[in-house]
Amino acid sequence: MVNATKGLFISCDIPMAQFIINYNASLPASQKFIIQVLDSTHLFVQPHMAEMIRSAIAEFRDQNSYEKPN
């Protein structure tokens, strides 16, 4: 018998994958979203968490963007 799990496949660079893994680890057990870490650049996550992951990445990028002072 085959077991299938619906999920979202994420392909990214190594630093972004580590950010997502660390973000997942910081959440309580009931909110963890990573189903499987496939390799250093590919993750399989719960599909309903896509927007939460996107917003966390956007916030991370905003915090780490250089803005030239006036």
PDB file of N, CA, C and O in Angstrom:
ATOM      1  N   MET A   1       0.844  -1.176   0.000  1.00  0.00           N
ATOM      2  CA  MET A   1       0.000   0.000   0.000  1.00  0.00           C
ATOM      3  C   MET A   1       0.887   1.237   0.000  1.00  0.00           C
ATOM      4  O   MET A   1       1.888   1.308   0.687  1.00  0.00           O
ATOM      5  N   VAL A   2       0.483   2.236  -0.759  1.00  0.00           N
ATOM      6  CA  VAL A   2       1.250   3.466  -0.900  1.00  0.00           C
ATOM      7  C   VAL A   2       0.682   4.525   0.040  1.00  0.00           C
ATOM      8  O   VAL A   2      -0.518   4.719   0.111  1.00  0.00           O
ATOM      9  N   ASN A   3       1.570   5.201   0.744  1.00  0.00           N
ATOM     10  CA  ASN A   3       1.167   6.336   1.577  1.00  0.00           C
ATOM     11  C   ASN A   3       1.610   7.605   0.877  1.00  0.00           C
ATOM     12  O   ASN A   3       2.778   7.742   0.521  1.00  0.00           O
ATOM     13  N   ALA A   4       0.685   8.517   0.682  1.00  0.00           N
ATOM     14  CA  ALA A   4       1.002   9.792   0.039  1.00  0.00           C
ATOM     15  C   ALA A   4       0.658  10.928   0.992  1.00  0.00           C
ATOM     16  O   ALA A   4      -0.332  10.870   1.711  1.00  0.00           O
ATOM     17  N   THR A   5       1.488  11.943   0.984  1.00  0.00           N
ATOM     18  CA  THR A   5       1.265  13.117   1.815  1.00  0.00           C
ATOM     19  C   THR A   5       1.250  14.343   0.924  1.00  0.00           C
ATOM     20  O   THR A   5       2.163  14.537   0.130  1.00  0.00           O
ATOM     21  N   LYS A   6       0.208  15.144   1.051  1.00  0.00           N
ATOM     22  CA  LYS A   6       0.119  16.373   0.284  1.00  0.00           C
ATOM     23  C   LYS A   6       1.029  17.402   0.937  1.00  0.00           C
ATOM     24  O   LYS A   6       1.055  17.551   2.160  1.00  0.00           O
ATOM     25  N   GLY A   7       1.795  18.097   0.106  1.00  0.00           N
ATOM     26  CA  GLY A   7       2.719  19.073   0.651  1.00  0.00           C
ATOM     27  C   GLY A   7       3.198  20.049  -0.398  1.00  0.00           C
ATOM     28  O   GLY A   7       2.798  19.998  -1.553  1.00  0.00           O
ATOM     29  N   LEU A   8       4.077  20.920   0.028  1.00  0.00           N
ATOM     30  CA  LEU A   8       4.654  21.953  -0.818  1.00  0.00           C
ATOM     31  C   LEU A   8       6.150  21.687  -0.914  1.00  0.00           C
ATOM     32  O   LEU A   8       6.828  21.537   0.101  1.00  0.00           O
ATOM     33  N   PHE A   9       6.669  21.631  -2.134  1.00  0.00           N
ATOM     34  CA  PHE A   9       8.093  21.403  -2.381  1.00  0.00           C
ATOM     35  C   PHE A   9       8.770  22.759  -2.473  1.00  0.00           C
ATOM     36  O   PHE A   9       8.387  23.597  -3.278  1.00  0.00           O
ATOM     37  N   ILE A  10       9.782  22.977  -1.631  1.00  0.00           N
ATOM     38  CA  ILE A  10      10.524  24.241  -1.643  1.00  0.00           C
ATOM     39  C   ILE A  10      11.941  23.962  -2.104  1.00  0.00           C
ATOM     40  O   ILE A  10      12.623  23.097  -1.556  1.00  0.00           O
ATOM     41  N   SER A  11      12.372  24.692  -3.113  1.00  0.00           N
ATOM     42  CA  SER A  11      13.742  24.627  -3.610  1.00  0.00           C
ATOM     43  C   SER A  11      14.365  26.009  -3.397  1.00  0.00           C
ATOM     44  O   SER A  11      13.821  27.008  -3.864  1.00  0.00           O
ATOM     45  N   CYS A  12      15.484  26.057  -2.678  1.00  0.00           N
ATOM     46  CA  CYS A  12      16.116  27.338  -2.370  1.00  0.00           C
ATOM     47  C   CYS A  12      17.609  27.127  -2.162  1.00  0.00           C
ATOM     48  O   CYS A  12      18.091  25.996  -2.217  1.00  0.00           O
ATOM     49  N   ASP A  13      18.313  28.217  -1.905  1.00  0.00           N
ATOM     50  CA  ASP A  13      19.737  28.076  -1.625  1.00  0.00           C
ATOM     51  C   ASP A  13      19.934  27.621  -0.174  1.00  0.00           C
ATOM     52  O   ASP A  13      18.991  27.605   0.619  1.00  0.00           O
ATOM     53  N   ILE A  14      21.153  27.239   0.157  1.00  0.00           N
ATOM     54  CA  ILE A  14      21.433  26.662   1.477  1.00  0.00           C
ATOM     55  C   ILE A  14      21.124  27.638   2.621  1.00  0.00           C
ATOM     56  O   ILE A  14      20.478  27.236   3.598  1.00  0.00           O
ATOM     57  N   PRO A  15      21.543  28.907   2.546  1.00  0.00           N
ATOM     58  CA  PRO A  15      21.220  29.816   3.662  1.00  0.00           C
ATOM     59  C   PRO A  15      19.715  29.979   3.890  1.00  0.00           C
ATOM     60  O   PRO A  15      19.263  30.025   5.037  1.00  0.00           O
ATOM     61  N   MET A  16      18.933  30.061   2.821  1.00  0.00           N
ATOM     62  CA  MET A  16      17.490  30.209   2.985  1.00  0.00           C
ATOM     63  C   MET A  16      16.873  28.932   3.558  1.00  0.00           C
ATOM     64  O   MET A  16      15.967  28.995   4.392  1.00  0.00           O
ATOM     65  N   ALA A  17      17.370  27.781   3.140  1.00  0.00           N
ATOM     66  CA  ALA A  17      16.881  26.521   3.701  1.00  0.00           C
ATOM     67  C   ALA A  17      17.176  26.464   5.194  1.00  0.00           C
ATOM     68  O   ALA A  17      16.323  26.040   5.984  1.00  0.00           O
ATOM     69  N   GLN A  18      18.361  26.899   5.598  1.00  0.00           N
ATOM     70  CA  GLN A  18      18.706  26.916   7.019  1.00  0.00           C
ATOM     71  C   GLN A  18      17.823  27.897   7.790  1.00  0.00           C
ATOM     72  O   GLN A  18      17.421  27.613   8.919  1.00  0.00           O
ATOM     73  N   PHE A  19      17.493  29.028   7.184  1.00  0.00           N
ATOM     74  CA  PHE A  19      16.580  29.975   7.829  1.00  0.00           C
ATOM     75  C   PHE A  19      15.218  29.320   8.057  1.00  0.00           C
ATOM     76  O   PHE A  19      14.648  29.421   9.146  1.00  0.00           O
ATOM     77  N   ILE A  20      14.693  28.627   7.035  1.00  0.00           N
ATOM     78  CA  ILE A  20      13.383  27.979   7.153  1.00  0.00           C
ATOM     79  C   ILE A  20      13.426  26.875   8.213  1.00  0.00           C
ATOM     80  O   ILE A  20      12.507  26.747   9.022  1.00  0.00           O
ATOM     81  N   ILE A  21      14.497  26.096   8.231  1.00  0.00           N
ATOM     82  CA  ILE A  21      14.637  25.018   9.228  1.00  0.00           C
ATOM     83  C   ILE A  21      14.693  25.608  10.635  1.00  0.00           C
ATOM     84  O   ILE A  21      14.040  25.104  11.562  1.00  0.00           O
ATOM     85  N   ASN A  22      15.471  26.681  10.825  1.00  0.00           N
ATOM     86  CA  ASN A  22      15.560  27.316  12.144  1.00  0.00           C
ATOM     87  C   ASN A  22      14.247  27.962  12.549  1.00  0.00           C
ATOM     88  O   ASN A  22      13.869  27.938  13.724  1.00  0.00           O
ATOM     89  N   TYR A  23      13.546  28.537  11.588  1.00  0.00           N
ATOM     90  CA  TYR A  23      12.233  29.123  11.865  1.00  0.00           C
ATOM     91  C   TYR A  23      11.268  28.038  12.330  1.00  0.00           C
ATOM     92  O   TYR A  23      10.546  28.213  13.304  1.00  0.00           O
ATOM     93  N   ASN A  24      11.282  26.911  11.654  1.00  0.00           N
ATOM     94  CA  ASN A  24      10.440  25.775  12.026  1.00  0.00           C
ATOM     95  C   ASN A  24      10.789  25.296  13.437  1.00  0.00           C
ATOM     96  O   ASN A  24       9.902  24.998  14.238  1.00  0.00           O
ATOM     97  N   ALA A  25      12.076  25.234  13.757  1.00  0.00           N
ATOM     98  CA  ALA A  25      12.517  24.754  15.066  1.00  0.00           C
ATOM     99  C   ALA A  25      12.104  25.701  16.195  1.00  0.00           C
ATOM    100  O   ALA A  25      11.950  25.264  17.341  1.00  0.00           O
ATOM    101  N   SER A  26      11.915  26.976  15.877  1.00  0.00           N
ATOM    102  CA  SER A  26      11.544  27.951  16.900  1.00  0.00           C
ATOM    103  C   SER A  26      10.058  27.908  17.252  1.00  0.00           C
ATOM    104  O   SER A  26       9.645  28.513  18.237  1.00  0.00           O
ATOM    105  N   LEU A  27       9.278  27.198  16.476  1.00  0.00           N
ATOM    106  CA  LEU A  27       7.833  27.125  16.704  1.00  0.00           C
ATOM    107  C   LEU A  27       7.488  26.005  17.680  1.00  0.00           C
ATOM    108  O   LEU A  27       8.238  25.028  17.802  1.00  0.00           O
ATOM    109  N   PRO A  28       6.335  26.113  18.359  1.00  0.00           N
ATOM    110  CA  PRO A  28       5.884  25.000  19.204  1.00  0.00           C
ATOM    111  C   PRO A  28       5.597  23.765  18.349  1.00  0.00           C
ATOM    112  O   PRO A  28       5.343  23.870  17.147  1.00  0.00           O
ATOM    113  N   ALA A  29       5.626  22.609  18.965  1.00  0.00           N
ATOM    114  CA  ALA A  29       5.456  21.341  18.242  1.00  0.00           C
ATOM    115  C   ALA A  29       4.170  21.302  17.423  1.00  0.00           C
ATOM    116  O   ALA A  29       4.144  20.738  16.327  1.00  0.00           O
ATOM    117  N   SER A  30       3.108  21.926  17.904  1.00  0.00           N
ATOM    118  CA  SER A  30       1.829  21.891  17.192  1.00  0.00           C
ATOM    119  C   SER A  30       1.837  22.728  15.920  1.00  0.00           C
ATOM    120  O   SER A  30       0.963  22.567  15.072  1.00  0.00           O
ATOM    121  N   GLN A  31       2.819  23.625  15.763  1.00  0.00           N
ATOM    122  CA  GLN A  31       2.869  24.498  14.590  1.00  0.00           C
ATOM    123  C   GLN A  31       4.011  24.173  13.638  1.00  0.00           C
ATOM    124  O   GLN A  31       4.191  24.864  12.649  1.00  0.00           O
ATOM    125  N   LYS A  32       4.783  23.152  13.915  1.00  0.00           N
ATOM    126  CA  LYS A  32       5.900  22.800  13.030  1.00  0.00           C
ATOM    127  C   LYS A  32       5.348  22.393  11.670  1.00  0.00           C
ATOM    128  O   LYS A  32       4.338  21.712  11.574  1.00  0.00           O
ATOM    129  N   PHE A  33       6.014  22.830  10.605  1.00  0.00           N
ATOM    130  CA  PHE A  33       5.462  22.656   9.264  1.00  0.00           C
ATOM    131  C   PHE A  33       6.330  21.829   8.326  1.00  0.00           C
ATOM    132  O   PHE A  33       5.878  21.440   7.258  1.00  0.00           O
ATOM    133  N   ILE A  34       7.574  21.539   8.673  1.00  0.00           N
ATOM    134  CA  ILE A  34       8.425  20.753   7.790  1.00  0.00           C
ATOM    135  C   ILE A  34       8.053  19.280   7.914  1.00  0.00           C
ATOM    136  O   ILE A  34       8.060  18.710   9.000  1.00  0.00           O
ATOM    137  N   ILE A  35       7.711  18.682   6.778  1.00  0.00           N
ATOM    138  CA  ILE A  35       7.404  17.260   6.730  1.00  0.00           C
ATOM    139  C   ILE A  35       8.697  16.475   6.574  1.00  0.00           C
ATOM    140  O   ILE A  35       8.936  15.498   7.267  1.00  0.00           O
ATOM    141  N   GLN A  36       9.567  16.940   5.656  1.00  0.00           N
ATOM    142  CA  GLN A  36      10.830  16.240   5.392  1.00  0.00           C
ATOM    143  C   GLN A  36      11.855  17.213   4.829  1.00  0.00           C
ATOM    144  O   GLN A  36      11.532  18.012   3.957  1.00  0.00           O
ATOM    145  N   VAL A  37      13.076  17.151   5.347  1.00  0.00           N
ATOM    146  CA  VAL A  37      14.199  17.869   4.740  1.00  0.00           C
ATOM    147  C   VAL A  37      14.801  16.888   3.740  1.00  0.00           C
ATOM    148  O   VAL A  37      15.340  15.848   4.119  1.00  0.00           O
ATOM    149  N   LEU A  38      14.691  17.202   2.459  1.00  0.00           N
ATOM    150  CA  LEU A  38      15.118  16.267   1.421  1.00  0.00           C
ATOM    151  C   LEU A  38      16.627  16.308   1.204  1.00  0.00           C
ATOM    152  O   LEU A  38      17.265  15.274   1.050  1.00  0.00           O
ATOM    153  N   ASP A  39      17.186  17.491   1.146  1.00  0.00           N
ATOM    154  CA  ASP A  39      18.639  17.680   1.102  1.00  0.00           C
ATOM    155  C   ASP A  39      18.914  19.123   1.514  1.00  0.00           C
ATOM    156  O   ASP A  39      18.032  19.791   2.036  1.00  0.00           O
ATOM    157  N   SER A  40      20.114  19.609   1.281  1.00  0.00           N
ATOM    158  CA  SER A  40      20.481  20.936   1.785  1.00  0.00           C
ATOM    159  C   SER A  40      19.764  22.089   1.088  1.00  0.00           C
ATOM    160  O   SER A  40      19.782  23.212   1.589  1.00  0.00           O
ATOM    161  N   THR A  41      19.119  21.837  -0.037  1.00  0.00           N
ATOM    162  CA  THR A  41      18.428  22.913  -0.756  1.00  0.00           C
ATOM    163  C   THR A  41      16.968  22.605  -1.075  1.00  0.00           C
ATOM    164  O   THR A  41      16.328  23.378  -1.784  1.00  0.00           O
ATOM    165  N   HIS A  42      16.438  21.504  -0.571  1.00  0.00           N
ATOM    166  CA  HIS A  42      15.055  21.127  -0.872  1.00  0.00           C
ATOM    167  C   HIS A  42      14.335  20.692   0.402  1.00  0.00           C
ATOM    168  O   HIS A  42      14.853  19.872   1.162  1.00  0.00           O
ATOM    169  N   LEU A  43      13.121  21.246   0.581  1.00  0.00           N
ATOM    170  CA  LEU A  43      12.296  20.925   1.740  1.00  0.00           C
ATOM    171  C   LEU A  43      10.898  20.549   1.272  1.00  0.00           C
ATOM    172  O   LEU A  43      10.424  21.024   0.248  1.00  0.00           O
ATOM    173  N   PHE A  44      10.239  19.704   2.042  1.00  0.00           N
ATOM    174  CA  PHE A  44       8.847  19.325   1.794  1.00  0.00           C
ATOM    175  C   PHE A  44       8.068  19.752   3.029  1.00  0.00           C
ATOM    176  O   PHE A  44       8.350  19.297   4.134  1.00  0.00           O
ATOM    177  N   VAL A  45       7.122  20.689   2.847  1.00  0.00           N
ATOM    178  CA  VAL A  45       6.420  21.277   3.981  1.00  0.00           C
ATOM    179  C   VAL A  45       4.909  21.161   3.814  1.00  0.00           C
ATOM    180  O   VAL A  45       4.408  20.871   2.728  1.00  0.00           O
ATOM    181  N   GLN A  46       4.191  21.431   4.901  1.00  0.00           N
ATOM    182  CA  GLN A  46       2.735  21.410   4.855  1.00  0.00           C
ATOM    183  C   GLN A  46       2.242  22.552   3.964  1.00  0.00           C
ATOM    184  O   GLN A  46       2.703  23.687   4.092  1.00  0.00           O
ATOM    185  N   PRO A  47       1.309  22.271   3.056  1.00  0.00           N
ATOM    186  CA  PRO A  47       0.898  23.271   2.064  1.00  0.00           C
ATOM    187  C   PRO A  47       0.183  24.491   2.652  1.00  0.00           C
ATOM    188  O   PRO A  47       0.293  25.588   2.110  1.00  0.00           O
ATOM    189  N   HIS A  48      -0.515  24.330   3.754  1.00  0.00           N
ATOM    190  CA  HIS A  48      -1.261  25.460   4.315  1.00  0.00           C
ATOM    191  C   HIS A  48      -0.363  26.476   5.027  1.00  0.00           C
ATOM    192  O   HIS A  48      -0.835  27.539   5.421  1.00  0.00           O
ATOM    193  N   MET A  49       0.917  26.193   5.143  1.00  0.00           N
ATOM    194  CA  MET A  49       1.851  27.099   5.806  1.00  0.00           C
ATOM    195  C   MET A  49       2.615  27.976   4.821  1.00  0.00           C
ATOM    196  O   MET A  49       3.473  28.758   5.222  1.00  0.00           O
ATOM    197  N   ALA A  50       2.312  27.897   3.542  1.00  0.00           N
ATOM    198  CA  ALA A  50       3.069  28.609   2.512  1.00  0.00           C
ATOM    199  C   ALA A  50       3.097  30.112   2.756  1.00  0.00           C
ATOM    200  O   ALA A  50       4.164  30.736   2.672  1.00  0.00           O
ATOM    201  N   GLU A  51       1.962  30.707   3.061  1.00  0.00           N
ATOM    202  CA  GLU A  51       1.920  32.159   3.248  1.00  0.00           C
ATOM    203  C   GLU A  51       2.688  32.574   4.497  1.00  0.00           C
ATOM    204  O   GLU A  51       3.349  33.619   4.500  1.00  0.00           O
ATOM    205  N   MET A  52       2.636  31.786   5.549  1.00  0.00           N
ATOM    206  CA  MET A  52       3.381  32.097   6.758  1.00  0.00           C
ATOM    207  C   MET A  52       4.887  32.056   6.489  1.00  0.00           C
ATOM    208  O   MET A  52       5.642  32.911   6.951  1.00  0.00           O
ATOM    209  N   ILE A  53       5.330  31.083   5.707  1.00  0.00           N
ATOM    210  CA  ILE A  53       6.743  30.973   5.343  1.00  0.00           C
ATOM    211  C   ILE A  53       7.152  32.169   4.492  1.00  0.00           C
ATOM    212  O   ILE A  53       8.202  32.776   4.718  1.00  0.00           O
ATOM    213  N   ARG A  54       6.324  32.530   3.519  1.00  0.00           N
ATOM    214  CA  ARG A  54       6.625  33.686   2.660  1.00  0.00           C
ATOM    215  C   ARG A  54       6.751  34.966   3.478  1.00  0.00           C
ATOM    216  O   ARG A  54       7.650  35.778   3.247  1.00  0.00           O
ATOM    217  N   SER A  55       5.841  35.177   4.425  1.00  0.00           N
ATOM    218  CA  SER A  55       5.897  36.404   5.219  1.00  0.00           C
ATOM    219  C   SER A  55       7.119  36.418   6.134  1.00  0.00           C
ATOM    220  O   SER A  55       7.729  37.475   6.336  1.00  0.00           O
ATOM    221  N   ALA A  56       7.511  35.265   6.675  1.00  0.00           N
ATOM    222  CA  ALA A  56       8.712  35.196   7.512  1.00  0.00           C
ATOM    223  C   ALA A  56       9.957  35.500   6.688  1.00  0.00           C
ATOM    224  O   ALA A  56      10.863  36.213   7.150  1.00  0.00           O
ATOM    225  N   ILE A  57      10.008  34.991   5.467  1.00  0.00           N
ATOM    226  CA  ILE A  57      11.147  35.261   4.581  1.00  0.00           C
ATOM    227  C   ILE A  57      11.178  36.739   4.202  1.00  0.00           C
ATOM    228  O   ILE A  57      12.242  37.367   4.209  1.00  0.00           O
ATOM    229  N   ALA A  58      10.024  37.321   3.891  1.00  0.00           N
ATOM    230  CA  ALA A  58       9.960  38.735   3.529  1.00  0.00           C
ATOM    231  C   ALA A  58      10.424  39.611   4.689  1.00  0.00           C
ATOM    232  O   ALA A  58      11.187  40.573   4.497  1.00  0.00           O
ATOM    233  N   GLU A  59       9.999  39.279   5.897  1.00  0.00           N
ATOM    234  CA  GLU A  59      10.418  40.037   7.075  1.00  0.00           C
ATOM    235  C   GLU A  59      11.923  39.905   7.295  1.00  0.00           C
ATOM    236  O   GLU A  59      12.611  40.887   7.582  1.00  0.00           O
ATOM    237  N   PHE A  60      12.445  38.695   7.127  1.00  0.00           N
ATOM    238  CA  PHE A  60      13.886  38.455   7.264  1.00  0.00           C
ATOM    239  C   PHE A  60      14.671  39.282   6.239  1.00  0.00           C
ATOM    240  O   PHE A  60      15.672  39.915   6.571  1.00  0.00           O
ATOM    241  N   ARG A  61      14.215  39.288   5.005  1.00  0.00           N
ATOM    242  CA  ARG A  61      14.897  40.057   3.956  1.00  0.00           C
ATOM    243  C   ARG A  61      14.825  41.554   4.223  1.00  0.00           C
ATOM    244  O   ARG A  61      15.789  42.283   3.984  1.00  0.00           O
ATOM    245  N   ASP A  62      13.682  42.030   4.710  1.00  0.00           N
ATOM    246  CA  ASP A  62      13.551  43.457   5.025  1.00  0.00           C
ATOM    247  C   ASP A  62      14.509  43.861   6.144  1.00  0.00           C
ATOM    248  O   ASP A  62      15.094  44.945   6.105  1.00  0.00           O
ATOM    249  N   GLN A  63      14.681  43.006   7.134  1.00  0.00           N
ATOM    250  CA  GLN A  63      15.579  43.290   8.243  1.00  0.00           C
ATOM    251  C   GLN A  63      17.039  43.274   7.803  1.00  0.00           C
ATOM    252  O   GLN A  63      17.874  43.928   8.411  1.00  0.00           O
ATOM    253  N   ASN A  64      17.361  42.527   6.750  1.00  0.00           N
ATOM    254  CA  ASN A  64      18.738  42.369   6.306  1.00  0.00           C
ATOM    255  C   ASN A  64      19.031  43.092   5.005  1.00  0.00           C
ATOM    256  O   ASN A  64      19.977  42.733   4.310  1.00  0.00           O
ATOM    257  N   SER A  65      18.247  44.095   4.692  1.00  0.00           N
ATOM    258  CA  SER A  65      18.481  44.886   3.477  1.00  0.00           C
ATOM    259  C   SER A  65      19.153  46.199   3.857  1.00  0.00           C
ATOM    260  O   SER A  65      18.788  46.834   4.854  1.00  0.00           O
ATOM    261  N   TYR A  66      20.114  46.581   3.078  1.00  0.00           N
ATOM    262  CA  TYR A  66      20.823  47.842   3.315  1.00  0.00           C
ATOM    263  C   TYR A  66      20.082  48.977   2.637  1.00  0.00           C
ATOM    264  O   TYR A  66      19.737  48.891   1.464  1.00  0.00           O
ATOM    265  N   GLU A  67      19.823  50.024   3.393  1.00  0.00           N
ATOM    266  CA  GLU A  67      19.235  51.221   2.836  1.00  0.00           C
ATOM    267  C   GLU A  67      20.237  52.356   3.016  1.00  0.00           C
ATOM    268  O   GLU A  67      20.658  52.635   4.143  1.00  0.00           O
ATOM    269  N   LYS A  68      20.581  52.974   1.937  1.00  0.00           N
ATOM    270  CA  LYS A  68      21.560  54.053   1.957  1.00  0.00           C
ATOM    271  C   LYS A  68      21.001  55.245   2.740  1.00  0.00           C
ATOM    272  O   LYS A  68      19.876  55.677   2.477  1.00  0.00           O
ATOM    273  N   PRO A  69      21.761  55.749   3.704  1.00  0.00           N
ATOM    274  CA  PRO A  69      21.277  56.917   4.451  1.00  0.00           C
ATOM    275  C   PRO A  69      21.230  58.157   3.556  1.00  0.00           C
ATOM    276  O   PRO A  69      22.001  58.287   2.615  1.00  0.00           O
ATOM    277  N   ASN A  70      20.334  59.052   3.877  1.00  0.00           N
ATOM    278  CA  ASN A  70      20.179  60.284   3.080  1.00  0.00           C
ATOM    279  C   ASN A  70      21.229  61.293   3.408  1.00  0.00           C
ATOM    280  O   ASN A  70      21.749  61.514   4.368  1.00  0.00           O
TER     281      ASN A  70
END
